[in-house]
Amino acid sequence: NAGVTQTPKFRVLKTGQSMTLLCAQDMNHEYMYWYRQDPGMGLRLIHYSVGEGTTAKGEVPDGYNVSRLKKQNFLLGLESAAPSQTSVYFCASSYSPGLAGEQETQYFGPGTRLLVL
Amino acid sequence: AQKVTQAQTEISVVEKEDVTLDCVYETRDTTYYLFWYKQPPSGELVFLIRRNSFDEQNEISGRYSWNFQKSTSSFNFTITASQVVDSAVYFCALWDSGNTPLVFGKGTRLSVIA
């Protein structure tokens, strides 16, 4: 049981390049989330999904797209990277149907450090 | 609107001292959950505790304890006899029934000095 995994762990991009961050969870969770963490800003929600095939915008969605084609995977895309997107990105998941009281607890992946030059 | 305030940005203590991390929350909902997460220097976010709004009992787990007071909308976290391994950023978070994602505070960086 790996929990939440993220690929890659670290990436350097040039301005204008595109990339996709992959998040995978093996806990049968319905909900998945993408956050970014910047110094002094805490965790800010980018996008989230409450089920396969659904996505919703969070606090800072601009410049990012997401897809949830499979329940266990949540992809975060940067179509044209900008230096302002240099950050640490965290994926999280929550909510196992049938586990009463557990739906609100989010479990996090190890993070992806992205540097945009 | 939901809000979580962690007024202490950084705290430094000497090993073996007790330290309390403050968390104040805002919500209009009567059903909500409060959380604490730990982010050690390695970077991962570790879930520590969840408390629901109907349970005001304080919780103790080893050297960690949590004080939930609805009257002051606070959910404070105390580390007794702190150790260097407690050095981390600690986040408080809120979930209420009207909002699926968690709302996080900005975190408190705790440094425990040997």
XYZ file of C-alpha atoms in Angstrom:
231
model
C 0.000 0.000 0.000
C 1.961 2.999 -1.301
C -0.625 5.646 -0.346
C -0.247 8.735 -2.503
C 2.638 8.907 -4.954
C 3.765 11.759 -7.179
C 5.844 11.769 -10.349
C 8.332 13.351 -10.882
C 9.987 14.368 -7.614
C 11.871 17.265 -9.167
C 11.798 19.031 -12.518
C 13.377 22.035 -14.160
C 11.508 23.726 -16.999
C 12.210 26.659 -19.240
C 9.602 29.377 -19.571
C 6.982 28.342 -22.099
C 7.557 24.606 -21.809
C 4.745 22.277 -20.840
C 4.638 19.370 -18.467
C 2.288 17.060 -16.606
C 2.534 16.069 -12.963
C 1.093 12.704 -12.109
C -0.576 11.792 -8.840
C -1.634 8.252 -8.042
C -3.374 6.811 -4.985
C -4.138 3.242 -4.055
C -6.569 3.889 -1.198
C -9.725 3.856 -3.315
C -10.287 7.509 -2.440
C -12.995 9.437 -4.237
C -11.544 12.920 -3.800
C -8.190 14.172 -5.015
C -6.502 17.569 -4.780
C -3.588 19.566 -6.101
C -1.928 22.219 -3.943
C 1.036 24.463 -4.340
C 3.223 25.559 -1.465
C 5.217 28.755 -1.566
C 7.241 30.370 1.234
C 4.994 32.330 3.581
C 1.849 31.386 1.661
C 1.025 28.040 3.197
C -0.867 25.550 1.035
C -3.042 26.891 -1.716
C -5.548 24.718 -3.544
C -5.175 24.694 -7.330
C -7.832 22.220 -8.492
C -9.638 19.288 -7.018
C -11.847 16.382 -8.042
C -14.718 14.726 -6.205
C -14.831 11.715 -8.467
C -13.697 10.143 -11.695
C -14.407 12.449 -14.605
C -15.012 15.536 -12.433
C -12.810 18.528 -11.682
C -13.291 21.857 -9.941
C -11.275 25.031 -9.492
C -9.608 25.892 -6.247
C -8.087 29.115 -5.000
C -5.342 29.518 -7.634
C -6.366 27.665 -10.824
C -4.991 30.010 -13.483
C -2.260 28.539 -15.660
C -3.101 24.957 -14.722
C -5.366 22.245 -16.075
C -6.301 18.920 -14.565
C -7.836 15.642 -15.576
C -9.246 12.705 -13.649
C -9.805 9.997 -16.239
C -9.226 7.195 -13.763
C -10.244 7.169 -10.127
C -6.749 6.470 -8.903
C -4.983 9.160 -10.972
C -5.124 12.951 -10.971
C -3.017 14.822 -13.512
C -1.902 18.433 -13.226
C -0.830 20.120 -16.449
C 1.096 23.284 -17.117
C 0.611 24.256 -20.744
C 3.083 27.135 -20.834
C 5.190 27.292 -17.697
C 6.034 30.645 -16.131
C 8.599 31.511 -13.436
C 5.678 32.326 -11.105
C 4.826 28.621 -11.173
C 8.091 27.727 -9.473
C 6.814 25.980 -6.365
C 6.412 22.712 -4.527
C 3.307 20.861 -5.648
C 1.450 18.483 -3.396
C -1.234 16.025 -4.302
C -3.679 14.726 -1.702
C -6.614 12.353 -1.589
C -9.497 11.674 0.756
C -12.763 9.848 1.272
C -13.152 6.152 1.137
C -16.836 5.298 0.751
C -17.888 3.105 3.626
C -15.306 4.422 6.081
C -17.517 6.583 8.272
C -15.981 9.813 9.478
C -12.891 9.473 7.328
C -13.933 11.443 4.295
C -12.527 14.730 5.428
C -9.008 13.587 6.229
C -6.597 14.279 3.401
C -3.481 12.192 2.861
C -0.620 13.785 1.010
C 1.969 12.699 -1.487
C 5.671 13.516 -1.027
C 5.582 16.571 -3.278
C 7.087 17.648 -6.597
C 9.597 20.470 -6.658
C 9.279 22.484 -9.873
C 11.693 25.158 -10.973
C 10.788 27.309 -13.981
C 13.660 29.312 -15.426
C -16.529 32.209 4.975
C -14.184 29.649 6.448
C -10.852 30.822 7.748
C -7.981 29.435 9.771
C -5.500 31.724 11.480
C -2.164 30.643 12.844
C -0.839 33.873 14.242
C 2.567 32.488 15.167
C 4.720 32.431 12.059
C 7.848 31.074 13.734
C 8.622 29.781 17.214
C 11.971 28.766 18.648
C 12.314 26.805 21.863
C 15.097 25.007 23.653
C 14.847 21.260 23.852
C 12.678 19.953 26.717
C 10.614 23.124 26.865
C 6.852 22.913 26.375
C 5.420 24.797 23.417
C 1.877 25.612 22.311
C 0.918 26.298 18.723
C -2.200 28.394 18.348
C -5.004 27.886 15.845
C -8.132 30.018 15.581
C -10.858 29.169 13.102
C -13.969 30.737 11.642
C -16.991 28.910 10.311
C -20.739 29.407 10.335
C -21.377 25.706 10.221
C -22.239 23.654 13.300
C -20.697 20.517 11.803
C -17.028 20.818 11.104
C -13.695 19.080 11.552
C -10.357 20.444 12.615
C -6.982 18.989 11.742
C -3.303 19.321 12.470
C -0.605 18.319 10.002
C 3.152 18.221 10.461
C 5.654 19.026 7.703
C 9.181 18.045 8.788
C 12.265 19.297 6.909
C 12.010 16.308 4.570
C 8.922 17.969 3.119
C 6.097 15.467 3.362
C 2.846 16.415 5.089
C 1.893 14.070 7.891
C -1.613 13.884 9.325
C -1.579 14.188 13.122
C -5.141 14.514 14.347
C -8.750 15.152 13.387
C -11.366 16.468 15.785
C -15.058 16.956 15.041
C -17.140 19.864 16.297
C -19.250 17.701 18.576
C -16.325 16.362 20.540
C -14.697 18.946 22.792
C -12.694 16.453 24.770
C -9.029 17.212 24.810
C -6.775 14.639 23.218
C -3.406 13.427 24.400
C -1.043 11.278 22.404
C 2.329 10.833 24.050
C 3.982 14.250 24.240
C 1.302 15.798 22.011
C -1.956 17.224 23.272
C -4.739 19.199 21.674
C -7.089 21.657 23.347
C -10.350 22.274 21.467
C -12.446 25.160 22.761
C -15.562 26.096 20.796
C -16.159 29.131 23.007
C -12.989 30.739 21.661
C -12.961 28.962 18.271
C -9.546 27.584 18.995
C -7.815 24.271 18.492
C -4.386 24.612 20.056
C -1.596 22.075 19.908
C 0.879 21.567 22.750
C 4.132 19.649 22.607
C 5.456 18.699 26.015
C 9.193 18.283 26.576
C 9.994 19.236 22.995
C 12.670 17.399 21.053
C 14.767 18.339 18.055
C 12.720 15.907 15.948
C 9.669 18.084 16.590
C 11.213 20.797 14.423
C 8.782 21.220 11.531
C 6.112 23.407 10.063
C 2.725 22.663 11.605
C -0.510 23.374 9.776
C -3.973 23.667 11.231
C -6.905 23.035 8.868
C -10.696 23.241 8.852
C -13.378 21.328 6.975
C -17.043 22.149 7.252
C -20.024 20.504 5.654
C -20.464 23.279 3.131
C -17.025 22.990 1.652
C -15.286 19.865 0.344
C -11.637 20.979 0.381
C -9.814 21.695 3.611
C -8.975 25.287 4.478
C -5.424 25.521 5.779
C -3.756 28.072 7.977
C -0.433 29.467 6.798
C 1.513 27.286 9.204
C 3.810 27.780 12.185
C 7.476 26.939 11.847
C 8.758 25.372 15.062
C 12.477 25.154 15.682
C 13.638 23.114 18.647
C 17.224 23.871 19.562
C 19.400 21.312 21.327
